[in-house]
Structures are given as C-alpha cells and as structure tokens.
CSV table of C-alpha atoms in Angstrom, one decimal:
chain,number,residue,atom,x,y,z
A,1,ASN,CA,73.8,166.6,111.6
A,2,VAL,CA,75.8,164.3,109.4
A,3,ASP,CA,75.2,164.4,105.6
A,4,ILE,CA,75.3,160.8,104.3
A,5,SER,CA,73.7,161.6,101.0
A,6,GLY,CA,74.4,158.9,98.4
A,7,VAL,CA,74.4,156.0,100.8
A,8,GLY,CA,73.8,153.0,98.6
A,9,LEU,CA,70.6,151.6,100.1
A,10,ASN,CA,68.0,151.0,97.3
A,11,SER,CA,66.8,147.4,97.5
A,12,LEU,CA,64.7,145.1,99.7
A,13,PRO,CA,65.0,143.9,102.4
A,14,TYR,CA,66.9,146.4,104.5
A,15,THR,CA,67.7,147.1,108.1
A,16,ILE,CA,68.8,150.4,109.7
A,17,GLU,CA,69.9,150.5,113.3
A,18,MET,CA,71.4,153.0,115.7
A,19,TRP,CA,71.7,154.0,119.3
A,20,ILE,CA,70.2,157.3,120.5
A,21,ASN,CA,70.2,159.2,123.7
A,22,PRO,CA,67.8,162.2,123.4
A,23,ASP,CA,68.1,165.4,125.3
A,24,GLY,CA,64.7,166.4,126.7
A,25,SER,CA,61.8,166.8,124.2
A,26,GLN,CA,62.3,166.7,120.5
A,27,ALA,CA,60.6,168.8,117.9
A,28,ASN,CA,57.9,167.1,115.8
A,29,ASN,CA,59.3,165.5,112.7
A,30,THR,CA,62.9,165.5,114.1
A,31,GLY,CA,65.0,163.3,111.8
A,32,LEU,CA,67.2,160.4,112.9
A,33,PHE,CA,68.0,158.7,109.6
A,34,TYR,CA,66.0,160.6,107.0
A,35,ASN,CA,65.9,161.3,103.3
A,36,ARG,CA,64.4,164.2,101.3
A,37,PRO,CA,62.6,164.5,99.0
A,38,GLY,CA,61.9,160.8,99.4
A,39,ASN,CA,60.2,161.3,102.8
A,40,ILE,CA,61.7,158.0,103.9
A,41,GLY,CA,63.5,156.9,107.0
A,42,VAL,CA,63.2,157.1,110.8
A,43,GLN,CA,62.0,160.3,112.5
A,44,TYR,CA,60.0,161.6,115.4
A,45,THR,CA,56.2,161.7,114.8
A,46,SER,CA,54.1,164.6,113.7
A,47,GLY,CA,52.2,166.3,116.5
A,48,TRP,CA,48.9,164.8,115.5
A,49,GLN,CA,50.3,161.3,116.0
A,50,GLY,CA,51.4,162.1,119.6
A,51,SER,CA,54.7,163.9,120.2
A,52,GLY,CA,57.8,162.1,121.3
A,53,LYS,CA,57.2,158.8,119.5
A,54,LEU,CA,59.1,157.4,116.5
A,55,ARG,CA,57.8,156.5,113.1
A,56,PHE,CA,59.2,154.7,110.1
A,57,MET,CA,58.4,156.3,106.8
A,58,THR,CA,58.6,154.4,103.5
A,59,SER,CA,57.9,155.3,99.9
A,60,THR,CA,55.2,152.8,99.1
A,61,GLY,CA,52.6,150.6,100.8
A,62,GLY,CA,50.7,150.7,104.1
A,63,ASP,CA,50.0,153.8,106.1
A,64,THR,CA,51.5,156.8,104.5
A,65,TYR,CA,52.8,158.2,107.8
A,66,GLY,CA,53.9,155.0,109.3
A,67,GLY,CA,51.0,155.1,111.8
A,68,ASN,CA,50.7,151.4,112.1
A,69,SER,CA,54.3,151.0,113.4
A,70,LEU,CA,54.6,153.9,115.8
A,71,THR,CA,56.6,153.3,119.0
A,72,PRO,CA,55.7,154.6,122.4
A,73,VAL,CA,57.2,157.9,123.6
A,74,VAL,CA,61.0,157.7,123.7
A,75,ASN,CA,62.3,158.6,127.2
A,76,PRO,CA,65.0,161.3,127.2
A,77,GLY,CA,68.3,161.0,129.1
A,78,GLN,CA,68.9,157.3,128.4
A,79,TRP,CA,70.2,155.1,125.7
A,80,HIS,CA,67.7,153.4,123.3
A,81,HIS,CA,68.4,151.0,120.5
A,82,VAL,CA,66.3,151.8,117.4
A,83,ALA,CA,66.0,149.5,114.3
A,84,ALA,CA,63.9,149.8,111.2
A,85,VAL,CA,63.4,146.7,109.1
A,86,LEU,CA,61.5,146.7,105.7
A,87,THR,CA,60.5,143.7,103.7
A,88,ASP,CA,58.0,143.5,100.8
A,89,SER,CA,55.2,142.7,103.3
A,90,THR,CA,56.3,144.1,106.7
A,91,ARG,CA,57.4,147.4,108.1
A,92,THR,CA,58.8,147.1,111.6
A,93,LEU,CA,60.3,149.7,113.9
A,94,TYR,CA,62.0,148.3,117.0
A,95,LEU,CA,62.5,150.4,120.2
A,96,ASP,CA,64.7,148.7,122.7
A,97,GLY,CA,63.9,145.3,121.2
A,98,GLN,CA,60.2,145.7,121.1
A,99,PRO,CA,58.8,145.4,117.6
A,100,TYR,CA,56.0,147.6,116.2
A,101,THR,CA,55.0,146.0,113.0
A,102,GLU,CA,52.6,146.8,110.1
A,103,LYS,CA,51.8,143.7,108.0
A,104,VAL,CA,50.5,144.0,104.4
A,105,THR,CA,50.1,141.8,101.4
A,106,ALA,CA,53.4,140.5,100.0
A,107,GLY,CA,54.7,142.8,97.3
A,108,THR,CA,53.0,145.9,98.8
A,109,PHE,CA,56.2,147.5,99.9
A,110,THR,CA,58.9,148.3,97.3
A,111,ALA,CA,62.5,149.4,97.6
A,112,ASP,CA,63.2,152.9,99.0
A,113,ASP,CA,66.1,154.7,97.4
A,114,TYR,CA,68.3,156.6,99.9
A,115,SER,CA,71.0,157.1,97.2
A,116,SER,CA,69.1,160.0,95.6
A,117,GLY,CA,68.3,163.3,97.2
A,118,THR,CA,69.7,164.1,100.6
A,119,THR,CA,70.0,161.8,103.6
A,120,TYR,CA,71.0,162.9,107.1
A,121,LEU,CA,71.8,161.5,110.4
A,122,GLY,CA,70.2,163.7,113.1
A,123,TRP,CA,68.1,165.9,110.8
A,124,ASP,CA,65.0,166.1,108.6
A,125,SER,CA,66.2,168.7,106.1
A,126,ASP,CA,62.7,169.9,105.3
A,127,ALA,CA,63.0,172.4,108.2
A,128,ASN,CA,65.9,173.7,110.4
A,129,GLY,CA,64.0,173.0,113.6
A,130,ARG,CA,63.9,169.2,112.8
A,131,ALA,CA,67.4,168.6,114.0
A,132,PHE,CA,67.9,165.9,116.7
A,133,LYS,CA,69.2,167.1,120.1
A,134,GLY,CA,71.1,164.4,121.8
A,135,MET,CA,73.7,161.6,121.2
A,136,ILE,CA,73.9,159.2,118.3
A,137,GLU,CA,76.1,156.1,118.2
A,138,GLY,CA,76.6,152.9,116.3
A,139,VAL,CA,74.7,153.6,113.1
A,140,ARG,CA,74.5,150.6,110.8
A,141,VAL,CA,72.9,150.0,107.4
A,142,TRP,CA,72.3,146.5,106.1
A,143,ASP,CA,70.9,145.3,102.7
A,144,MET,CA,69.3,142.3,104.4
A,145,TYR,CA,66.6,141.3,106.8
A,146,LYS,CA,67.5,141.3,110.5
A,147,ASP,CA,65.1,139.5,112.8
A,148,SER,CA,64.6,140.5,116.5
A,149,ALA,CA,66.8,137.8,117.8
A,150,THR,CA,69.7,138.8,115.6
A,151,LEU,CA,69.3,142.4,116.4
A,152,ALA,CA,69.3,141.6,120.2
A,153,ASP,CA,72.3,139.3,120.0
A,154,ASN,CA,74.4,141.8,118.1
A,155,LYS,CA,73.4,145.3,119.2
A,156,TYR,CA,76.4,145.6,121.6
A,157,THR,CA,78.9,144.1,119.1
A,158,VAL,CA,81.5,146.5,117.7
A,159,LEU,CA,81.7,145.9,114.0
A,160,ASP,CA,84.9,145.7,111.8
A,161,GLY,CA,83.2,147.0,108.7
A,162,ASP,CA,83.5,143.9,106.6
A,163,GLU,CA,80.5,142.0,107.8
A,164,ASP,CA,78.2,140.3,105.3
A,165,GLY,CA,75.4,142.6,104.1
A,166,LEU,CA,76.8,145.7,105.8
A,167,VAL,CA,76.3,148.7,103.5
A,168,ALA,CA,77.6,151.4,105.9
A,169,CYS,CA,78.7,151.8,109.5
A,170,TRP,CA,79.5,154.9,111.4
A,171,ASN,CA,80.7,154.4,115.0
A,172,PHE,CA,82.3,157.8,115.4
A,173,ASN,CA,85.5,156.4,116.8
A,174,LEU,CA,87.6,158.5,114.5
A,175,THR,CA,86.9,162.0,115.8
A,176,SER,CA,87.4,164.2,112.8
A,177,PRO,CA,85.7,167.5,113.2
A,178,THR,CA,84.3,167.5,109.7
A,179,VAL,CA,83.9,163.8,108.6
A,180,ALA,CA,82.1,160.8,110.0
A,181,VAL,CA,84.1,157.8,108.7
A,182,ASP,CA,82.2,154.9,107.2
A,183,LEU,CA,84.0,151.7,108.4
A,184,THR,CA,83.0,149.7,105.3
A,185,SER,CA,85.0,149.7,102.0
A,186,ASN,CA,82.0,151.5,100.4
A,187,GLY,CA,83.3,154.8,101.7
A,188,TYR,CA,80.1,156.5,102.6
A,189,HIS,CA,81.8,159.1,104.7
A,190,GLY,CA,79.5,161.8,106.1
A,191,ALA,CA,80.0,165.5,106.3
A,192,ILE,CA,79.5,166.8,109.8
A,193,THR,CA,77.7,170.2,110.4
A,194,GLY,CA,77.6,171.4,114.0
A,195,GLY,CA,77.5,169.1,116.9
A,196,GLU,CA,80.5,167.7,118.8
A,197,TYR,CA,82.1,164.5,119.9
A,198,ALA,CA,81.9,163.2,123.4
A,199,ILE,CA,83.7,160.4,125.2
A,200,THR,CA,81.3,158.0,126.9
A,201,PHE,CA,80.7,154.4,127.6
A,202,TYR,CA,79.3,152.4,124.7
A,203,PRO,CA,75.6,152.0,125.3
A,204,ALA,CA,75.5,149.4,128.1
A,205,ASP,CA,73.4,146.3,128.6
A,206,ALA,CA,71.0,147.2,131.4
A,207,SER,CA,71.5,143.6,132.7
A,208,LEU,CA,75.2,144.2,133.4
A,209,SER,CA,76.4,145.0,136.8
A,210,SER,CA,77.7,148.5,137.6
A,211,LEU,CA,81.2,147.1,137.9
A,212,GLU,CA,81.1,145.5,134.4
A,213,VAL,CA,79.8,148.8,133.0
A,214,THR,CA,82.5,150.8,134.8
A,215,ILE,CA,85.3,148.8,133.3
A,216,GLY,CA,83.8,148.8,129.8
A,217,ALA,CA,85.8,150.3,126.9
A,218,LEU,CA,85.4,154.1,126.3
A,219,ASP,CA,83.9,154.9,122.9
A,220,PRO,CA,83.4,158.3,121.3
A,221,LEU,CA,80.1,159.2,119.8
A,222,PHE,CA,78.5,162.1,117.9
A,223,HIS,CA,76.5,164.7,119.9
A,224,SER,CA,74.0,166.3,117.6
C-alpha cells in the first residue's frame, strides 16, 4: 500500500481517477483510494452488495454505502480505468468509461476531507485483509469536476504535474523502494509499505493495433 495521508482534498467538486489491474478475486472492502476514519473513497463492495464490484463512499448524502452507484464486477487480469466524481448533487463512479450515478437534491452532498485521518492507495486500513492485490497506475486527484468526455479524452495522457486543478498525481515512474513521488508541487509523496515496482506497458487503448501497443513507451507502476 501507499500512505498518502494528508493529501489536500477537502472541497467540492472533486475527481479521483486511477488505472487498476486486479489479481484474481479481491477481499470484500478492499481499498483502492480510501480514508479512515472518514469511511470515504473508492473500494470493493461488502459481500452483501455482491463481491467483486466497486463502490464510492462519501461522508454525507445519498445511500450510506454507495449502493446507488455500484459498478458491475471488475474482471481480473486486465486494465480498468476507474474514476470517482462528486458534486453537491451527484455521486458518480466510472468503470471503463461507463458511469454509475446517484442523483440527489442539490446541496445534499458536502465536501469530504481526505486531509485528516489516514488515506491509502491499495488498502482500507480498517483491516489487514483489505489490501488490494494487483497493479495500480496513474493515480490522479483533481479539485474540479471532470465529465465523461474529459475523462475519456485524457485517460491515456501522461501528465506533467502542473495541470490546472491537479491536486496530486502519482505515476510511479520514479521507482523509489520507499516513496511514491507526487508530480505536483504540493509534494504529497506517499510512503510505500510492501509491494514492488514492475515495468509494463502503460494501460493501452483497446482500439489500438497490436503493433501500436508493442511500440508504446514502457512505464513503471506499483504492484500492491
């Protein structure tokens, strides 16, 4: 896991996005981007919601356990783009570009505060068994609303770290054994526990030909 506690995300709207490639089945409540004791962020569902799906937990408004924005089961062994977008009236969880949205009255959702407590990539710290097994790449945090078209148009783009609205970005290109470097000037560098880096192709657009994928740039990532 990567400890990113203190990341400065505490206003609306916001967007969290990442690439994941799960290894086999995941434990219930496995964390991807998750905060305690806030109980906020993106994680795998509890068993009573149907194992293997993703949910987006928020601190206020709507269904307590994100049940109105559950994704289908996430297939293991392949790359998936995941994005969570919260406004004051919508909670949307995207899986591979498909939105799963809960709509409520404007003002129902209020800001979540990831800057307090503990926030991890690849773990819900409430239990040791809630660690993600698989690969994580291209984690981005924005203090702005990103619509489906914008997410789709930019999900393969490699960021510089100075983009407007970008709060934090970990692309795991700098392979320190202990620190995940935040590309932004905010310096939200994450402490790595366990896991390892792997060299792989950056998550490839399925519409590209095999030749185009083969000649793509190699990009390290974090294997949780």
